[in-house]
XYZ file of C-alpha atoms in Angstrom:
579
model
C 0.000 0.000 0.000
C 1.602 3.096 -1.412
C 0.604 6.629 0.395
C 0.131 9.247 -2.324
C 2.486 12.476 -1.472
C 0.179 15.665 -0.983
C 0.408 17.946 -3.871
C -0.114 21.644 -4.939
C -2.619 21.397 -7.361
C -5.859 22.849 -7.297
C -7.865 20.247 -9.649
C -7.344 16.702 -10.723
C -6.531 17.996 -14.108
C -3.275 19.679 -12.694
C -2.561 16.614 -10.571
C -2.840 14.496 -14.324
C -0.062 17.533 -15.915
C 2.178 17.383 -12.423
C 2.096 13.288 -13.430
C 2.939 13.984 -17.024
C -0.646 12.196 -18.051
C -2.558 15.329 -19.203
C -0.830 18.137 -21.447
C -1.621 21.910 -20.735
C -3.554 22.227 -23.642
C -5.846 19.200 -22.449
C -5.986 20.391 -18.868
C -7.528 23.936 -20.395
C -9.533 22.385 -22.543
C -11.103 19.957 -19.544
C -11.544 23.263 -17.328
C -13.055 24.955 -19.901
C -16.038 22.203 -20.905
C -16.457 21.969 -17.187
C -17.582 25.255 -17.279
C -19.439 25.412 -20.243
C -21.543 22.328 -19.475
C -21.161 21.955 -16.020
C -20.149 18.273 -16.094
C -17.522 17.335 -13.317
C -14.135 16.899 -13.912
C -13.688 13.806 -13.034
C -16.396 12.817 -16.064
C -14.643 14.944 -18.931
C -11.245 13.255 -18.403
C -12.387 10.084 -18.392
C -14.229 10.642 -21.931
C -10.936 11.764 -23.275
C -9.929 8.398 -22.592
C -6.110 9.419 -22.939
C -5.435 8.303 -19.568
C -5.044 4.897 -18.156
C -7.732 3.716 -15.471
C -5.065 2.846 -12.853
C -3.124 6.315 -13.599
C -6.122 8.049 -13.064
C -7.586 6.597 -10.197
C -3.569 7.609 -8.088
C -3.403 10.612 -9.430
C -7.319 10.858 -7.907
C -6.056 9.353 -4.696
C -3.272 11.781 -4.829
C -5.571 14.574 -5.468
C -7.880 13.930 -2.719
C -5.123 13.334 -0.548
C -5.910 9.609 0.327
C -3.855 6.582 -0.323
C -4.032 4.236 -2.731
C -3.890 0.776 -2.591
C -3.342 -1.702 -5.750
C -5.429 -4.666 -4.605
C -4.202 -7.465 -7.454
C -0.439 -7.277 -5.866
C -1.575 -6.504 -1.761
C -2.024 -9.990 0.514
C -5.778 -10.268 1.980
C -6.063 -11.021 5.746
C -9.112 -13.381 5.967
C -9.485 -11.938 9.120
C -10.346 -8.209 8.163
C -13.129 -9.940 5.957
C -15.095 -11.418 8.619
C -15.694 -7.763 10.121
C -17.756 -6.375 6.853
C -20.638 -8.447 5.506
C -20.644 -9.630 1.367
C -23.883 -7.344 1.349
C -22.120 -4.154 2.922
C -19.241 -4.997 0.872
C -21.443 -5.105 -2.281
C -23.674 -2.385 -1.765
C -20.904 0.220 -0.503
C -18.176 -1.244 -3.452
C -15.644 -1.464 -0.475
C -13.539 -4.435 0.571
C -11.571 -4.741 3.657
C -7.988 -6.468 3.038
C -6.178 -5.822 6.538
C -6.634 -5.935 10.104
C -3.840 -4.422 12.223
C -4.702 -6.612 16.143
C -1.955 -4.084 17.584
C -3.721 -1.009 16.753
C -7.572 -2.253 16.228
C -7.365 -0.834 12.786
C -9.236 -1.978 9.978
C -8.369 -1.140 6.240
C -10.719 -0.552 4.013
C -10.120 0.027 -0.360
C -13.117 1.893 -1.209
C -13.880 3.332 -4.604
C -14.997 6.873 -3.170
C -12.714 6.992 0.474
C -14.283 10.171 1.477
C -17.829 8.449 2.103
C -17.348 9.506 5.847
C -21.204 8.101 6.180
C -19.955 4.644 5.566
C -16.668 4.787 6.430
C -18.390 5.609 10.487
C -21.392 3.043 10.012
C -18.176 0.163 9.686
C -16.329 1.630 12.193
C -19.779 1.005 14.725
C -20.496 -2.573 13.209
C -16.860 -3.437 13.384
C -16.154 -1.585 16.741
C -12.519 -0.720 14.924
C -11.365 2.066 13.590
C -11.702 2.615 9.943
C -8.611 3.363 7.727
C -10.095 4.241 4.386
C -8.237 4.000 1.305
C -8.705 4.737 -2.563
C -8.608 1.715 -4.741
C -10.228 0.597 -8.422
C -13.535 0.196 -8.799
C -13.390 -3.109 -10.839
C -10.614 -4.212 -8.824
C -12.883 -3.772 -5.543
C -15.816 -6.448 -7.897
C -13.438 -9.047 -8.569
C -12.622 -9.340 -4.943
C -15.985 -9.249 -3.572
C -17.332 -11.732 -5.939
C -14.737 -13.949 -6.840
C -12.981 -14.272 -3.317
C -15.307 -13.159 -0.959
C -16.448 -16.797 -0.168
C -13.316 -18.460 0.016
C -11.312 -15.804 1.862
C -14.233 -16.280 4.512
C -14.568 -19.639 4.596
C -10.973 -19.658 5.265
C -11.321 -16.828 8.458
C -14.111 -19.465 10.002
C -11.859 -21.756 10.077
C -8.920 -20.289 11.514
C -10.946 -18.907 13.932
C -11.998 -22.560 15.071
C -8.298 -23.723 14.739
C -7.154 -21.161 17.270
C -10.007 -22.162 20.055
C -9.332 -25.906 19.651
C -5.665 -25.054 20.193
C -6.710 -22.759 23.798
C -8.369 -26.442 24.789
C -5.264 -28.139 25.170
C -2.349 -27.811 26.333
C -0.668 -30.258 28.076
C 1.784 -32.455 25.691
C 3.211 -29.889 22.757
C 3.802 -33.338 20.591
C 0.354 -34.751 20.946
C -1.474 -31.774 20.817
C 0.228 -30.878 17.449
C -0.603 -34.410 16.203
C -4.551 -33.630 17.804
C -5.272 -30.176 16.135
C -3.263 -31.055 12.713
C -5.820 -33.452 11.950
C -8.670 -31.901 13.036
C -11.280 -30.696 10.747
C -10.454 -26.430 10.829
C -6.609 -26.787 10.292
C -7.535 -29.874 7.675
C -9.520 -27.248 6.037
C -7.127 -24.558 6.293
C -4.689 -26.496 4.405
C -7.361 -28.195 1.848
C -8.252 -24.376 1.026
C -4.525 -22.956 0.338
C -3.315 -26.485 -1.627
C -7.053 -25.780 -4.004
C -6.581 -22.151 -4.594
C -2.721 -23.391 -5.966
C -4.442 -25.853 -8.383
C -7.205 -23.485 -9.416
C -4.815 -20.604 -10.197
C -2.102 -22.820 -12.067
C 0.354 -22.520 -9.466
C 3.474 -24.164 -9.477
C 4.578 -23.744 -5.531
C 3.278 -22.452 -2.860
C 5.152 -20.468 -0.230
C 4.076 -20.896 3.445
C 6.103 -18.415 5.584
C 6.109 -17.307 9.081
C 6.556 -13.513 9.703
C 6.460 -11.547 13.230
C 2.841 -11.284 13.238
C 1.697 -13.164 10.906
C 1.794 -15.868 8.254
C 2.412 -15.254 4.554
C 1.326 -17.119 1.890
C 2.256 -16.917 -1.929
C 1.794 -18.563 -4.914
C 4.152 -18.710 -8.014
C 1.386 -18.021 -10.624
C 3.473 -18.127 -14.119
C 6.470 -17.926 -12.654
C 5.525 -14.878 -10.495
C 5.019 -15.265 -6.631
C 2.222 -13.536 -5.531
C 0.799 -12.873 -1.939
C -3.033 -14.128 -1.517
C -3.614 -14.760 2.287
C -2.368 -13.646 5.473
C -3.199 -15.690 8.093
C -2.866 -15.140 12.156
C 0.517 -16.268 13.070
C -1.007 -18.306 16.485
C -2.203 -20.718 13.660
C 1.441 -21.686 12.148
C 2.289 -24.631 13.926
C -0.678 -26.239 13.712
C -0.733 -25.738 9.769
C 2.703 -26.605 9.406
C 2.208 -29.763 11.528
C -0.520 -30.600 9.370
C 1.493 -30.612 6.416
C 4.091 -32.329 7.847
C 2.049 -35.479 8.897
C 0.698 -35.604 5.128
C 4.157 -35.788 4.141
C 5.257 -38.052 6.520
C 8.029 -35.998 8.095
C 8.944 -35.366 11.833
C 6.752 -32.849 13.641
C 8.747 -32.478 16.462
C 12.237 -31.635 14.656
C 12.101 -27.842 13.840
C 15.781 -27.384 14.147
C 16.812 -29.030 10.462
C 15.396 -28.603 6.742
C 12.988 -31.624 5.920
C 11.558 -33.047 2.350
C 8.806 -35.215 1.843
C 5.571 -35.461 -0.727
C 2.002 -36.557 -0.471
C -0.800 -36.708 -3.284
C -3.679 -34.531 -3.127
C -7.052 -34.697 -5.421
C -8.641 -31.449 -6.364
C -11.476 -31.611 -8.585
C -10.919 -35.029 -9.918
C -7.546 -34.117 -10.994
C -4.851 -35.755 -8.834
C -1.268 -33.214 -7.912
C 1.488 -34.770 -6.788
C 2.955 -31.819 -3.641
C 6.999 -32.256 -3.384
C 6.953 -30.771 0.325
C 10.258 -28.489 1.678
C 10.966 -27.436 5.448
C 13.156 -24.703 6.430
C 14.038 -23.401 9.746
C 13.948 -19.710 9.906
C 13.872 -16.279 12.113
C 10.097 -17.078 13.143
C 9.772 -20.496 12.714
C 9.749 -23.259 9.821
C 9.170 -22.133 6.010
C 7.468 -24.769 4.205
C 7.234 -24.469 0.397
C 5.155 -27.196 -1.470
C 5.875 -27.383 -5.498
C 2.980 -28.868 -7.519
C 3.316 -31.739 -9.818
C 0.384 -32.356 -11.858
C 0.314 -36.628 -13.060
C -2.203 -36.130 -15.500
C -0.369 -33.601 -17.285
C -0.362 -33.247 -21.223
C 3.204 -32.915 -22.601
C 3.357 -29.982 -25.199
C 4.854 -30.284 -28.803
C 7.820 -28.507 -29.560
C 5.641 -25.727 -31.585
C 3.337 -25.426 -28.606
C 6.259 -24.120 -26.293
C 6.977 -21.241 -28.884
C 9.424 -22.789 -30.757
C 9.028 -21.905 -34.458
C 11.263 -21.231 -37.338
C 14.857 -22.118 -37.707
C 15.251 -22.384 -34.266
C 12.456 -25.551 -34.288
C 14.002 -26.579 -38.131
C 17.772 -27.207 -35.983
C 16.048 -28.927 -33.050
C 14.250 -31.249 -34.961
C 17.309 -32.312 -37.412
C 19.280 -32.929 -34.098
C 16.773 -34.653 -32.692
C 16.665 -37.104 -35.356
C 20.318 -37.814 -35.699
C 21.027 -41.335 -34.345
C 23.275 -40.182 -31.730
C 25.053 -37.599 -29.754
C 23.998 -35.337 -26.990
C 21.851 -32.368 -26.637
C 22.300 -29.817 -23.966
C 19.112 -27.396 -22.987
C 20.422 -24.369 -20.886
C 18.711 -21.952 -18.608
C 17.932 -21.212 -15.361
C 15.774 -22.905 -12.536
C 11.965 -22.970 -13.638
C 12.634 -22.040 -17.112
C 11.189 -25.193 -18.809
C 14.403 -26.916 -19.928
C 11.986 -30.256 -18.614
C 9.262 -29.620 -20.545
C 11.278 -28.968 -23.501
C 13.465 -32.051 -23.292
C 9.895 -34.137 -22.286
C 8.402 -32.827 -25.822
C 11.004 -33.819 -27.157
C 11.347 -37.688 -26.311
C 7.434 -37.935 -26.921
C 8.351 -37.059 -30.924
C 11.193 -39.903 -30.908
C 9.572 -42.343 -28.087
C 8.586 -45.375 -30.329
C 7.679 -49.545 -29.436
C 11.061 -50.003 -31.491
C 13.609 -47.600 -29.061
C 14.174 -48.031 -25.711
C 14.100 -44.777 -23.961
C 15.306 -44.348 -20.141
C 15.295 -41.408 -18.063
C 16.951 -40.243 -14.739
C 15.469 -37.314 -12.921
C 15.314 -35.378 -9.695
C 12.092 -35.024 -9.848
C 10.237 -37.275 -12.444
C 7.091 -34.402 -13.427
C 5.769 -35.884 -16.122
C 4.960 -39.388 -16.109
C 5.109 -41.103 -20.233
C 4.031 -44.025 -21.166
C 6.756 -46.350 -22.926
C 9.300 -44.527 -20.930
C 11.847 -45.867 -18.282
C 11.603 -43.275 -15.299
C 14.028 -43.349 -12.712
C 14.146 -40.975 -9.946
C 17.232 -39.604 -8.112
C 17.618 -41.420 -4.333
C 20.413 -39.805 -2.821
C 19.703 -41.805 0.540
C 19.953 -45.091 -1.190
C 23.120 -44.317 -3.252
C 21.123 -43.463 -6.540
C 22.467 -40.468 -8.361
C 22.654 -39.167 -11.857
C 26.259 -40.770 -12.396
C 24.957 -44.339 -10.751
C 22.119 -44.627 -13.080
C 23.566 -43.567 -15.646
C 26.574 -46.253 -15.341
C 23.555 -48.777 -15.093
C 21.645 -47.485 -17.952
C 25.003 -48.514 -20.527
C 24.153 -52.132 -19.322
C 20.006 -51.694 -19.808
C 20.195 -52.211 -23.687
C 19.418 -48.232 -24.223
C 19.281 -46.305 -27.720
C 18.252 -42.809 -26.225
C 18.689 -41.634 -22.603
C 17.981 -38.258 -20.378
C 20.089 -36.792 -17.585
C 17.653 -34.526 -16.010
C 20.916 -31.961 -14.741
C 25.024 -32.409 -15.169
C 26.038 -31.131 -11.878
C 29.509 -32.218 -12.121
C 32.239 -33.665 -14.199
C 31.669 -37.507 -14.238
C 28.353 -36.496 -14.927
C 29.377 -34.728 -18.302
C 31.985 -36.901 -19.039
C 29.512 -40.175 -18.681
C 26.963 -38.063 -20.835
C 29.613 -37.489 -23.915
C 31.098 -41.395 -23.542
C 27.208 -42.571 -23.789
C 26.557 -40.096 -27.107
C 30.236 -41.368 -28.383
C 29.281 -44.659 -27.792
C 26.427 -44.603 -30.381
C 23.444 -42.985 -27.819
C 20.879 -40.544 -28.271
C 21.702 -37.874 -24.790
C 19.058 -35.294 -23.584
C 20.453 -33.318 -20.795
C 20.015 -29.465 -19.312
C 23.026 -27.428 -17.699
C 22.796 -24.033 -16.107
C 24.271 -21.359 -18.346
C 22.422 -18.398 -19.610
C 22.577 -18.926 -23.161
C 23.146 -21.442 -25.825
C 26.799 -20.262 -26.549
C 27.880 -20.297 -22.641
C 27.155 -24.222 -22.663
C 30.223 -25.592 -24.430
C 32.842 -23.179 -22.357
C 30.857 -24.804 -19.150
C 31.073 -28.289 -20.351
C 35.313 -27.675 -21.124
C 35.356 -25.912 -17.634
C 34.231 -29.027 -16.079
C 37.132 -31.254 -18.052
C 36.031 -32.613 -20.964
C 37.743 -33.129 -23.760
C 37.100 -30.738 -26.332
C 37.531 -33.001 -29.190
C 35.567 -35.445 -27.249
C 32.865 -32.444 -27.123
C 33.017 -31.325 -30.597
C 32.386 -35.101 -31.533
C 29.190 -35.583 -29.578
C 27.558 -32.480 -29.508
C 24.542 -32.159 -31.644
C 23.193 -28.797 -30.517
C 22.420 -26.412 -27.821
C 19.002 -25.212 -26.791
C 18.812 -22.010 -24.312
C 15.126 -20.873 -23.313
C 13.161 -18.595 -20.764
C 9.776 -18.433 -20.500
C 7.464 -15.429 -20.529
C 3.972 -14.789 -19.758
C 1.268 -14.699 -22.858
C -1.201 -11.654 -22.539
C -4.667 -12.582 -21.820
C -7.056 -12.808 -25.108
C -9.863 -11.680 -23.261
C -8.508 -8.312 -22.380
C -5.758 -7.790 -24.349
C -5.264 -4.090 -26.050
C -3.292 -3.944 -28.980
C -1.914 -0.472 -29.869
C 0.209 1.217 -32.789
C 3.662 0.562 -32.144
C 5.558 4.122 -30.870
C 8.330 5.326 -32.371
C 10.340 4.680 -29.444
C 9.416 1.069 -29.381
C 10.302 0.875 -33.474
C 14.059 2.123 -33.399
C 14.305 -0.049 -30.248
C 12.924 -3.539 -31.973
C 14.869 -2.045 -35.179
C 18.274 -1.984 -33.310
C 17.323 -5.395 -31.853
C 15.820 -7.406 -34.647
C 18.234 -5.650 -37.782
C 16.372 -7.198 -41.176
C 13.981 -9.632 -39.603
C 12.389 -6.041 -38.261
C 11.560 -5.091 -42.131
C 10.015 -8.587 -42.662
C 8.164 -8.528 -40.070
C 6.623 -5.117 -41.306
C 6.458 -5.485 -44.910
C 4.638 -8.345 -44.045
C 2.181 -6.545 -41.955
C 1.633 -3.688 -44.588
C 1.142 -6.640 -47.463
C -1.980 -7.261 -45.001
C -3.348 -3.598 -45.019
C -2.817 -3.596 -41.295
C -0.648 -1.280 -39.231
C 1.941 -2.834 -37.389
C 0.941 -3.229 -33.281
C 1.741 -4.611 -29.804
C -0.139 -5.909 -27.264
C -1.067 -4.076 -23.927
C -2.192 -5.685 -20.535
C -5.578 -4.393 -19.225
C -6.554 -6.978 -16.549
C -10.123 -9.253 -16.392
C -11.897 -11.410 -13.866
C -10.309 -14.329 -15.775
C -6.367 -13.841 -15.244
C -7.072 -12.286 -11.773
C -6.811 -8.731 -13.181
C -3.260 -8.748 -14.321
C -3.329 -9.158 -18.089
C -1.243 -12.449 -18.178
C -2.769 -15.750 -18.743
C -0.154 -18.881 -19.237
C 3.310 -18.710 -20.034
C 5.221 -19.651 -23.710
C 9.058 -19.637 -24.424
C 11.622 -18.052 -25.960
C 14.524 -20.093 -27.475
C 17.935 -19.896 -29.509
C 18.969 -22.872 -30.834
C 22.267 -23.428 -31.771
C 23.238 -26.358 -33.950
C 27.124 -27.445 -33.593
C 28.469 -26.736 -37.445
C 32.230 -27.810 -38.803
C 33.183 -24.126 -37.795
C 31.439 -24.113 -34.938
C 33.528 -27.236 -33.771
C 36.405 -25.745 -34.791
C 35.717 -22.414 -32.212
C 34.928 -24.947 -29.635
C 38.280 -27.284 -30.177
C 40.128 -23.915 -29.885
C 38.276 -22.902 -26.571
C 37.027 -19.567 -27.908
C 34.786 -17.658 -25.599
C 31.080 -17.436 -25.480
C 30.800 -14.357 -27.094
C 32.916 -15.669 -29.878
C 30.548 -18.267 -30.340
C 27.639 -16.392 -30.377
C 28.880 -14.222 -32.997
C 29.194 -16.997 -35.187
C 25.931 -18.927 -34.410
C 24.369 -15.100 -34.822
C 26.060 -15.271 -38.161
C 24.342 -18.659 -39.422
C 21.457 -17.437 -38.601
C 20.532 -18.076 -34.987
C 18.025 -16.071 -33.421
C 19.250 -14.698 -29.911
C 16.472 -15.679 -26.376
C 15.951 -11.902 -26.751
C 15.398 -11.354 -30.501
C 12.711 -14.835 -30.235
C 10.862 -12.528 -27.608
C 10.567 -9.331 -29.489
C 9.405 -11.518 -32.329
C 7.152 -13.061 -29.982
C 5.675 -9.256 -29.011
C 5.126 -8.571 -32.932
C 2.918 -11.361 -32.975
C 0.959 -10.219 -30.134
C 1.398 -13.232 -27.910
C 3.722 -11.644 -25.195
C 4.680 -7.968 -23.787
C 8.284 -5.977 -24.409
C 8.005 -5.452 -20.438
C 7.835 -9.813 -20.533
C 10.962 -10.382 -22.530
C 13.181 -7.592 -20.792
C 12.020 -9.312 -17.201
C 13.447 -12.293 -18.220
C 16.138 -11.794 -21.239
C 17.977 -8.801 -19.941
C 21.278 -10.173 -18.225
């Protein structure tokens, strides 16, 4: 919640010029139809429709001297909801997202703040004090209708959790195994782990804070806060999770893992469960597996092109090993899983070994790393050489009898899938040298290397698309060089002007303009002169030059291609391709 700094303007339209949203000439032009119709302000900027709804609505807050408060990126407490009624709520457009037990002060995002009226008929319902803040109007709907039920159902039961845990006190072990299983932590737990497989969440972040408990969720690859629950309730969740897990609920002093299934909606997620002792007491972060998972084709991850052209030929090549780069949660899996589905046949045998296994294939050998029983990528691999195999994966190489067991298996007439963490395709090779391995031995077996991020696609229900600026055009110019001119030739051999999406925000990707997530890839097949470079341990820059030269297409060049077509942002592809 950002506090909006008290200005000198006299009118809204002056705050709009002090925030570089209005011009002078518009800001006359607003005072003077205010006068000659007698419309409001407020009315005759919005039907100029030059300035953005969220823009408007702080420079309004800033106006009116209020703050503001940007409800899709603030954590709810389910406890300030159970203080307003869904009618009030409704009827009043105001939503109450924090209660602060210190100072008995309830905050309130309504769309008109200065409603004294309702702002003292809470404060005598409640019996708190009232801190009214400015925040958007369709921002305020979503919240009251789409969370309004589960945020409360939610406070009911935390409520009950912390009276069953007054009730007993007498053995700290038993009672955590007592109110862990009962039915309001149960539910607690039940509603956090369903919210993570409604929203698409890959992990969910349980963490205890002075005075209370935080919980996010890594919505395409973003974390974002969505509860805040009383922090008297933490052990008893965290126990809860712990005995699904089967873990230790008395040993808080050491990290733990475990996993448990969970069904939500007939669909069955698979939780890999981490512990983490910290400041206020044990972190516990859950990542989601779903088994019935489809596994995308190559085109369906954004690969297109060239770039899919090279993957494909290596793919097909008989042997040799091919290396997919990037960093954690960038999709290298996925990509080497779509993969092996294209050359997974009855007449190859395909084996696997992974740390996790996410997606579970059918005619595929899937072994997962066991540490605690000796089994780790370099063991199984050694035993794969003597399972009869004609392509295998290495889910990481971590170290150097990793790689050099990878290159001897591709030498020795094997198909190798493996990832590495570099940040691009031409940073790979250096690594692999860097960890010993020959580099003849290297140029011999390497097919090609794949480096990828992923970014999140706009929403097609609310999507914008606008003119590209002249700003934007020398930018993508500079970046692209001739595929630029393609690109718009191509668009004016269509009568249509060339333009690029903008994020507005809808009920249906929780108001932030992103829906799912695609990728952006270079590919870099391993030519004669390209072997050469690599036998002569030239750097990655040299590298890149050259794979630039024969027509690669760099992670950051796929993206702006990728915001031409409308399918991702410029703001997406600088997030995650600037480095």
């Amino acid at each position: 919640m950002t506090q909006a700094a008290p200005g000198k303007a006299t009118s809204l339209a002056q705050v709009l010029v002090e925030e570089g949203l209005l011009t002078e000439e518009q800001a006359k032009k607003v005072n003077l139809n205010r006068l000659k119709t007698g419309e409001s302000e407020e009315s005759i900027i919005q039907a100029l429709r030059t300035v953005d709804e969220v823009d408007f609505i702080k420079a309004k807050a800033k106006f009116l001297k209020v703050p503001f408060v940007d409800l899709d990126t603030t954590a709810f407490s389910p406890e300030a909801l159970s203080f307003v009624p869904r009618s009030v709520a409704e009827k009043y457009k105001l939503v109450p997202f924090y209660f602060d037990k210190k100072e008995s002060e309830l905050s309130v995002a309504m769309a008109n703040p200065l409603d004294l009226e309702t702002v003292e008929f809470i404060e005598k319902k409640s019996g708190l004090k009232v801190k009214p803040v400015m925040g958007l109007e369709k921002q305020i709907d979503f919240f009251v209708r789409e969370k309004y039920e589960r945020e409360k159902g939610i406070t009911s039961e935390v409520s009950k959790a912390l009276d069953e845990r007054k009730k007993e006190e007498e053995d700290i072990v038993a009672v955590k195994k007592k109110v862990s299983t009962e039915a309001p932590v149960a539910k607690i737990v039940n509603t956090i782990l369903e919210f993570a497989v409604k929203s698409r969440s890959s992990d969910v972040h349980i963490e205890p804070q002075e005075e209370n408990i935080r919980i996010r969720y890594r919505i395409d690859g973003i974390l974002q806060e969505k509860y805040l629950l009383p922090r008297n309730v933490h052990e008893a969740v965290v126990s809860r999770i712990k005995i699904l897990s089967n873990l230790k609920i008395d040993e808080k002093r050491v990290p733990q893992d475990g996993r448990f299934m969970f069904m939500s909606d007939e669909k069955e997620v698979d939780l890999r469960v981490s512990t983490m002792p910290t400041t206020y007491g044990e972190k516990v972060v859950m990542r989601l597996l779903r088994k019935a998972q489809k596994v995308p084709t190559l085109p369906d991850l954004g690969l297109r092109g060239r770039a899919l052209k090279n993957l494909n030929d290596a793919i097909k090549r008989p042997h040799g090993i091919i290396i997919v780069c990037g960093p954690t949660g960038s999709g290298k899996t996925t990509t080497l899983y779509s993969a092996l589905t294209i050359i997974s046949t009855p007449g190859v045998n395909v084996s696997t070994i992974e740390d996790p296994v996410e997606y579970q294939i059918d005619g595929i050998n899937q072994v997962q790393v066991n540490r605690q029983a000796g089994l780790t990528f370099p063991t199984a691999l050694r035993s794969f050489l003597r399972q009869d195999p004609d392509i295998i994966m290495v889910g990481e190489i971590r170290d150097t009898e990793t790689a050099e067991l990878a290159i001897n298996a591709a030498l020795t007439g094997h198909l190798v899938f493996s990832t590495l963490h570099t940040n691009d395709a031409s940073g790979a090779p250096p690594r692999l040298l860097d960890m010993g391995v020959e580099p003849f031995l290297l140029v011999s077996s390497l097919n090609c290397v794949v480096a990828q991020r992923v970014v999140r696609r706009v929403c097609p229900d609310c999507v914008k698309y606008v003119p590209i600026s002249k700003e934007m055009a020398t930018e993508f110019k500079q970046i692209l060089g001739p595929v630029y001119g393609a690109i718009e030739e191509k668009w004016k051999k269509d009568g249509k002007e060339l333009t690029v999406p903008q994020i507005v925000g809808c009920d249906k990707c929780g108001n932030t303009g992103y829906l799912g997530r695609i990728g952006i890839f270079e590919v870099m097949p391993i030519s004669e002169k390209m072997g050469r470079m690599v036998v002569e341990k030239a750097p990655a820059s040299k590298l890149q030059d050259l794979a630039m030269e024969e027509g690669m297409l760099t992670m950051k060049q796929d993206g702006y291609v990728k915001v031409l077509e409308g399918v991702t942002t410029r703001e997406e592809v600088v997030r995650v391709a600037e480095y």
